[in-house]
Coordinates of C-alpha atoms in Angstrom, one line a residue:
M1 CA 22.7 61.8 -25.2
N2 CA 19.2 60.4 -23.6
I3 CA 21.6 57.5 -21.0
P4 CA 19.6 54.3 -20.1
D5 CA 18.2 53.1 -17.3
T6 CA 20.7 50.5 -14.9
T7 CA 19.2 48.0 -12.1
H8 CA 21.0 47.8 -8.8
V9 CA 20.4 44.6 -7.4
L10 CA 20.4 46.5 -3.2
S11 CA 22.2 44.4 -0.4
P12 CA 20.2 43.7 3.3
D13 CA 21.4 47.0 4.7
E14 CA 20.6 49.0 0.9
L15 CA 17.3 47.3 1.5
D16 CA 16.9 48.9 5.3
L17 CA 18.1 52.6 3.9
L18 CA 15.6 52.0 1.2
E19 CA 12.4 51.0 3.6
L20 CA 13.3 53.4 6.0
H21 CA 13.9 56.3 3.0
L22 CA 10.4 56.2 1.0
G23 CA 9.1 56.4 4.8
G24 CA 10.3 59.5 5.1
G25 CA 13.7 58.4 7.6
T26 CA 15.8 60.1 5.7
D27 CA 16.2 63.1 2.9
T28 CA 18.3 60.8 0.2
F29 CA 19.6 57.5 -0.4
G30 CA 22.8 56.3 -1.9
I31 CA 23.7 53.2 -3.1
S32 CA 27.2 51.2 -2.4
G33 CA 29.7 52.5 -5.6
G34 CA 28.2 55.8 -5.8
A35 CA 24.8 55.6 -8.4
P36 CA 25.4 56.2 -12.2
E37 CA 24.0 59.2 -13.9
G38 CA 20.0 58.6 -15.2
S39 CA 17.5 56.5 -13.0
V40 CA 18.7 52.9 -12.0
T41 CA 15.7 50.7 -10.7
L42 CA 16.3 49.6 -7.5
T43 CA 15.2 45.7 -7.0
D44 CA 15.5 42.6 -4.0
A45 CA 18.3 39.7 -5.0
E46 CA 14.3 38.4 -5.6
N47 CA 15.1 41.4 -9.2
T48 CA 11.3 42.8 -8.0
P49 CA 11.7 46.1 -8.7
L50 CA 11.1 48.4 -5.5
A51 CA 11.9 51.8 -6.5
V52 CA 13.3 54.1 -9.2
L53 CA 16.7 56.0 -8.0
E54 CA 17.4 59.4 -9.4
G55 CA 19.0 62.5 -7.7
G56 CA 19.2 61.2 -4.6
R57 CA 15.8 60.4 -4.0
A58 CA 13.8 56.9 -4.6
T59 CA 10.6 56.9 -5.8
A60 CA 8.4 52.8 -4.7
V61 CA 7.0 51.5 -7.0
K62 CA 6.0 47.9 -5.3
P63 CA 5.9 47.4 -1.6
F64 CA 8.1 45.8 0.4
A65 CA 7.9 42.3 0.9
R66 CA 6.8 41.2 4.4
A67 CA 8.2 37.7 6.7
A68 CA 7.2 37.0 10.1
G69 CA 8.1 37.6 13.3
P70 CA 7.1 40.9 15.9
H71 CA 9.6 43.7 13.6
W72 CA 7.0 43.2 10.6
D73 CA 4.1 43.5 12.4
P74 CA 2.6 46.4 10.4
A75 CA 1.5 47.9 13.9
L76 CA 4.8 48.7 14.7
R77 CA 6.5 48.6 11.6
R78 CA 5.6 51.9 9.7
P79 CA 7.0 54.9 8.2
A80 CA 8.5 58.0 9.6
D81 CA 6.1 60.3 8.4
T82 CA 3.1 58.5 9.4
V83 CA 4.2 58.0 12.9
A84 CA 5.3 61.6 13.2
H85 CA 1.9 62.7 11.8
E86 CA 0.0 60.8 14.5
I87 CA 1.9 61.4 17.5
R88 CA 1.7 65.4 16.6
R89 CA -1.7 65.6 15.6
E90 CA -2.4 63.8 19.1
V91 CA -0.2 66.5 21.7
G92 CA 0.2 69.1 18.9
P93 CA 3.6 70.8 17.1
E94 CA 5.1 72.4 19.6
A95 CA 4.6 69.5 22.8
D96 CA 7.8 68.4 24.1
V97 CA 8.2 65.1 22.4
L98 CA 11.2 63.0 23.7
A99 CA 12.6 59.9 22.1
V100 CA 14.1 56.1 23.5
V101 CA 16.1 54.1 21.4
V102 CA 15.8 50.3 22.2
D103 CA 19.4 48.4 20.6
E104 CA 20.6 46.2 23.2
P105 CA 18.4 44.0 26.0
A106 CA 17.0 46.5 28.2
T107 CA 18.3 45.9 32.0
H108 CA 16.5 46.6 35.9
D109 CA 19.1 49.9 35.8
E110 CA 17.6 51.2 32.7
L111 CA 13.5 49.9 33.2
T112 CA 14.6 52.0 36.5
A113 CA 16.1 54.9 35.1
L114 CA 13.0 55.2 32.8
E115 CA 11.1 57.4 35.8
T116 CA 13.4 59.6 35.4
L117 CA 13.6 60.0 31.2
V118 CA 10.4 60.0 30.5
A119 CA 9.3 62.9 33.1
D120 CA 8.2 66.1 31.9
H121 CA 7.4 64.8 28.3
A122 CA 4.3 65.1 26.3
A123 CA 4.5 61.9 24.3
V124 CA 7.6 59.1 24.3
I125 CA 8.6 57.3 21.6
V126 CA 10.3 53.7 21.2
L127 CA 12.5 53.3 18.2
V128 CA 13.7 49.8 18.0
P129 CA 16.1 49.1 15.3
A130 CA 15.1 46.5 13.1
S131 CA 18.1 45.0 10.6
R132 CA 17.4 42.5 7.9
R133 CA 21.5 41.7 8.8
A134 CA 21.8 38.4 10.6
P135 CA 23.3 40.0 14.0
T136 CA 26.7 39.0 15.4
P137 CA 26.5 35.6 17.8
G138 CA 25.7 36.1 20.5
D139 CA 23.6 39.2 20.1
L140 CA 19.6 40.1 19.5
G141 CA 18.5 39.7 16.5
A142 CA 15.3 42.2 15.2
P143 CA 12.4 40.2 16.9
G144 CA 13.9 40.0 19.7
L145 CA 14.7 43.9 20.5
T146 CA 11.1 44.8 19.1
R147 CA 9.7 41.8 21.9
V148 CA 12.5 44.2 24.7
G149 CA 11.1 47.3 23.0
A150 CA 7.6 46.1 23.5
V151 CA 8.6 45.5 27.0
V152 CA 10.3 48.9 27.3
R153 CA 6.7 50.6 25.8
D154 CA 4.7 48.8 28.7
A155 CA 7.3 50.1 31.0
V156 CA 7.0 53.4 29.9
A157 CA 3.2 53.3 30.3
E158 CA 3.1 52.0 33.5
R159 CA 5.3 55.0 34.9
T160 CA 3.5 58.3 32.4
S161 CA 0.2 58.7 31.4
V162 CA 1.1 60.3 28.5
P163 CA 1.1 58.8 24.7
V164 CA 3.8 55.9 24.2
L165 CA 4.4 53.9 21.3
C166 CA 7.2 51.5 19.9
V167 CA 8.1 51.6 16.6
V168 CA 10.4 49.7 14.8
V169 CA 13.0 50.9 12.1
P170 CA 14.5 49.5 9.2
W171 CA 17.7 50.3 10.4
A172 CA 21.0 49.6 8.3
H173 CA 24.3 49.8 10.2
D174 CA 27.3 51.2 8.2
A175 CA 25.4 54.0 6.6
G176 CA 26.5 57.0 8.8
L177 CA 23.2 57.1 10.1
R178 CA 22.4 58.8 13.5
W179 CA 19.4 59.0 15.4
D180 CA 19.1 62.5 16.3
D181 CA 17.8 63.1 12.8
V182 CA 16.0 59.8 12.4
A183 CA 14.2 60.7 15.4
V184 CA 13.0 64.2 14.5
R185 CA 11.5 62.8 11.6
H186 CA 9.7 60.4 13.3
G187 CA 8.4 63.6 15.6
A188 CA 10.5 63.4 18.2
D189 CA 12.1 66.7 20.0
H190 CA 14.5 64.8 22.1
V191 CA 16.0 61.4 21.7
V192 CA 18.3 59.3 24.1
R193 CA 19.9 55.5 23.7
L194 CA 18.9 53.9 27.2
A195 CA 21.4 51.3 27.8
D196 CA 23.5 54.5 27.8
H197 CA 21.6 54.7 31.5
R198 CA 22.6 51.2 33.0
R199 CA 25.1 51.6 36.0
A200 CA 28.5 50.3 35.2
T201 CA 28.4 48.2 37.9
T202 CA 25.0 46.2 35.3
S203 CA 27.7 46.9 32.7
E204 CA 31.1 44.8 34.0
R205 CA 28.0 42.1 35.1
L206 CA 27.8 41.5 31.7
A207 CA 31.0 41.5 30.5
R208 CA 31.6 38.8 33.0
L209 CA 28.6 36.3 31.9
G210 CA 30.4 35.1 29.2
S211 CA 33.7 33.7 31.5
L212 CA 31.4 32.6 34.4
W213 CA 31.0 29.2 33.0
S214 CA 34.9 28.4 32.4
D215 CA 35.6 30.5 35.1
E216 CA 33.6 28.3 37.0
V217 CA 34.8 24.7 35.4
A218 CA 38.9 26.5 36.7
A219 CA 38.1 26.7 40.2
L220 CA 36.1 23.2 40.3
Y221 CA 38.4 20.7 38.4
P222 CA 42.2 21.3 38.2
P223 CA 44.0 22.9 35.7
P224 CA 44.9 19.6 33.0
V225 CA 41.4 18.0 33.6
A226 CA 39.2 21.3 33.1
R227 CA 41.2 22.5 29.7
D228 CA 39.6 18.5 28.1
V229 CA 35.9 19.4 30.1
V230 CA 36.6 23.1 28.0
D231 CA 37.5 21.4 25.2
A232 CA 35.1 18.5 24.9
T233 CA 32.0 21.3 26.0
R234 CA 33.2 23.2 22.3
G235 CA 33.6 20.6 20.2
A236 CA 29.7 19.6 21.1
R237 CA 27.5 20.4 18.8
R238 CA 23.3 19.8 17.9
Q239 CA 22.6 17.8 14.2
G240 CA 22.9 20.4 11.3
T241 CA 19.8 20.5 10.1
V242 CA 18.7 21.7 5.6
V243 CA 15.2 23.0 5.2
F244 CA 14.3 22.6 1.9
F245 CA 12.0 24.6 0.4
T246 CA 10.7 23.6 -3.6
G247 CA 7.7 25.9 -5.1
L248 CA 6.5 27.6 -8.1
S249 CA 8.0 31.0 -8.6
G250 CA 5.9 33.3 -6.6
S251 CA 3.9 30.4 -4.6
G252 CA 5.5 31.8 -1.4
K253 CA 9.2 30.0 -0.2
S254 CA 11.1 32.6 0.0
T255 CA 8.9 35.0 2.4
V256 CA 8.5 31.9 4.7
A257 CA 12.0 30.2 4.2
Q258 CA 13.3 33.7 5.1
A259 CA 10.7 34.3 8.1
L260 CA 11.8 30.6 9.1
A261 CA 15.6 31.6 8.8
A262 CA 14.9 35.0 10.7
E263 CA 13.2 33.4 13.8
L264 CA 16.0 30.8 14.2
D265 CA 18.6 33.4 14.2
D266 CA 17.8 34.8 16.5
E267 CA 17.3 31.6 19.3
G268 CA 20.9 31.4 18.4
R269 CA 20.2 28.3 15.9
H270 CA 23.5 29.8 13.9
T271 CA 20.7 29.8 10.5
T272 CA 22.4 30.2 7.0
L273 CA 19.3 31.2 4.4
L274 CA 20.3 30.3 0.8
D275 CA 17.4 32.1 -1.6
G276 CA 17.2 31.0 -5.0
D277 CA 17.5 34.2 -6.7
A278 CA 20.7 35.4 -5.0
V279 CA 22.2 32.4 -4.8
R280 CA 21.9 33.1 -8.8
Q281 CA 23.3 36.0 -8.4
H282 CA 26.7 34.4 -6.9
L283 CA 27.1 30.6 -6.6
S284 CA 25.4 30.2 -9.8
K285 CA 26.5 33.3 -11.5
G286 CA 26.6 32.6 -15.3
L287 CA 24.1 29.7 -15.1
G288 CA 21.0 29.2 -17.8
F289 CA 17.9 27.6 -17.5
D290 CA 17.7 25.0 -19.3
K291 CA 17.7 21.1 -17.1
A292 CA 21.5 20.7 -16.9
S293 CA 22.1 24.0 -15.9
R294 CA 19.0 24.1 -13.1
E295 CA 20.1 20.9 -12.2
L296 CA 23.7 22.1 -10.8
N297 CA 22.4 25.3 -9.2
V298 CA 20.8 23.4 -6.8
E299 CA 23.3 20.5 -6.3
R300 CA 25.6 23.7 -5.5
I301 CA 23.6 24.5 -2.7
G302 CA 22.3 21.7 -1.3
Y303 CA 26.6 21.0 -1.5
V304 CA 27.1 24.4 0.5
A305 CA 23.4 23.4 2.5
S306 CA 25.2 20.0 3.5
L307 CA 28.7 21.9 4.7
V308 CA 26.5 24.3 7.1
A309 CA 24.8 20.6 8.4
Y310 CA 28.0 19.1 8.8
H311 CA 29.0 22.4 11.1
G312 CA 26.2 21.3 12.9
G313 CA 24.6 24.7 11.0
V314 CA 20.6 25.2 10.2
A315 CA 21.2 25.9 6.2
V316 CA 17.9 27.2 5.2
A317 CA 16.8 26.9 0.5
A318 CA 14.4 28.1 -1.3
P319 CA 15.2 27.3 -4.7
I320 CA 11.8 26.2 -7.4
A321 CA 14.2 22.9 -7.6
P322 CA 11.6 21.5 -10.3
F323 CA 12.7 18.4 -10.8
A324 CA 12.9 15.2 -8.3
S325 CA 16.8 13.9 -9.7
G326 CA 18.2 17.0 -8.2
R327 CA 16.1 17.1 -5.0
A328 CA 16.6 13.7 -3.8
R329 CA 20.9 15.0 -4.9
V330 CA 20.2 17.8 -2.4
R331 CA 19.0 15.1 0.3
E332 CA 21.7 12.4 0.0
L333 CA 24.3 15.2 0.6
A334 CA 21.8 16.6 3.3
E335 CA 21.9 13.6 4.7
A336 CA 25.4 12.5 5.1
A337 CA 26.2 15.5 7.1
G338 CA 23.0 15.8 9.3
R339 CA 19.0 15.9 9.1
F340 CA 16.8 16.9 5.9
V341 CA 13.4 18.7 5.9
L342 CA 11.9 19.0 2.5
V343 CA 9.1 21.1 3.1
H344 CA 6.8 21.5 -0.9
V345 CA 4.9 24.7 -1.1
S346 CA 2.6 24.2 -3.0
T347 CA 0.6 27.4 -3.5
P348 CA -1.7 26.1 -7.2
L349 CA -0.3 27.6 -9.9
E350 CA -2.9 31.0 -10.4
V351 CA -2.1 31.9 -7.6
C352 CA 1.9 32.1 -8.1
E353 CA 1.1 34.2 -11.1
A354 CA -1.5 36.3 -9.6
R355 CA 0.3 37.2 -7.7
D356 CA 3.8 37.4 -10.0
R357 CA 6.2 40.5 -8.3
K358 CA 8.2 39.8 -11.3
G359 CA 6.2 40.4 -14.3
L360 CA 7.6 36.5 -15.1
Y361 CA 5.1 34.6 -15.6
A362 CA 3.4 37.5 -18.5
K363 CA 7.0 37.3 -19.8
A364 CA 6.9 33.5 -20.2
R365 CA 3.3 33.4 -21.4
A366 CA 4.4 35.6 -23.8
G367 CA 7.3 33.2 -25.1
E368 CA 10.3 36.1 -24.1
I369 CA 11.4 33.8 -21.1
P370 CA 11.6 29.7 -22.3
D371 CA 11.9 27.1 -20.3
F372 CA 9.9 29.0 -17.3
T373 CA 8.6 26.4 -14.8
G374 CA 4.5 25.5 -14.6
I375 CA 4.3 27.2 -18.1
S376 CA 7.1 26.1 -20.6
S377 CA 8.8 23.5 -18.3
P378 CA 7.7 21.6 -15.8
Y379 CA 7.4 21.3 -11.9
E380 CA 7.7 17.5 -11.0
V381 CA 5.3 18.1 -7.4
P382 CA 7.3 15.7 -4.8
T383 CA 5.7 12.4 -3.6
D384 CA 8.8 12.8 -0.8
A385 CA 7.6 15.8 1.0
D386 CA 8.0 15.8 4.8
L387 CA 5.3 18.7 4.5
V388 CA 3.3 20.2 2.5
I389 CA 2.1 24.8 3.0
D390 CA 0.2 26.3 0.9
T391 CA 0.4 29.9 1.0
S392 CA -2.6 30.9 -0.1
V393 CA -4.4 28.9 2.6
T394 CA -1.9 29.7 5.2
S395 CA -0.3 32.5 6.6
V396 CA 3.7 32.9 7.1
E397 CA 2.9 33.1 10.8
D398 CA 1.5 30.0 10.9
A399 CA 3.5 27.9 7.8
V400 CA 6.7 28.8 9.9
A401 CA 4.9 27.5 12.6
R402 CA 4.4 24.5 11.3
V403 CA 7.9 24.1 9.9
R404 CA 9.1 24.3 13.2
V405 CA 6.7 21.7 15.4
E406 CA 8.4 19.0 12.1
L407 CA 12.3 20.5 13.4
D408 CA 11.3 20.0 17.3
R409 CA 10.4 16.0 16.2
E410 CA 14.0 15.5 15.9

């Protein structure tokens, strides 16, 4: 009996695990709930097929979409088997290679400990875990950790003349991954976690950081006054913002939005990403693609984004939002809660169609998808955009930088 193929939309953790697996970082790959019999097409939140899973092993279909930021630098984010081949070609199969895991900001203690840690090794690989999942508030995200990894790499290079690599590793925190196994697949013989070489006194000082301010307030003010000062400070918040990207399918709006959200979140801006396809799977599940349904989808996104802004956060939304009336409603909701920035990603239709990672334009041209924006349904070009970006001539990094300049005008 032939078992029909099924499709599974990958969570952020599963995307990280799949990327690691396809690069040779793990033997097998599994999905939440267990894979059914037969083959499973694995897609991202935009329904782009990335790989086919069968028998616990995945085969790549398309490359992963890349975003901006140091953790996406192709010189650092490389497959495990490529890294292992390179390091072994340089030092030989029998040489002793050390992997140093950097999963926390490195203090002076750890940098001092490097002198002893890297001694007597033929090469050193600095491994930095990078998760697509947003970090816990107060924790350093993937961009920051990658910068820390570069600092550690340079510190190692100052202390030894052996080859030193810094490698960003896609990391799924709840997938049962072990650094011992992952390090071996990157070509290492031994692995150390740098934060384990922190002195107890330093750990105690770090643990006290969160209470230093409140302790000083308690020392400076009488108790009733101190309580009011603490409450007032906790209640203070910066103005919330909705950054709303609009543009054709394939214009690059999601890529820029994801990169912007990651950068802002890494800076502690409490950022929520509301991407068009992901919202369709959850907030607007069951809606069609006729004009009324599209307008309702955009209004729902606008409502959730306005709640984020009201509470002082940054909401980054990236639907197609083809109609001026829908965008106007989002502006109304957002400006009642905070600030609204409209970004029109104006990439030409022919460029979007040439990209067509999901094959949607081809289906629309063939009449298989009705009401497809840009083909059989209109896109009303914004006349009120705060920023216009064409990703066919602007890199993701420059696009994010331009949005940041607009945000800094507040």
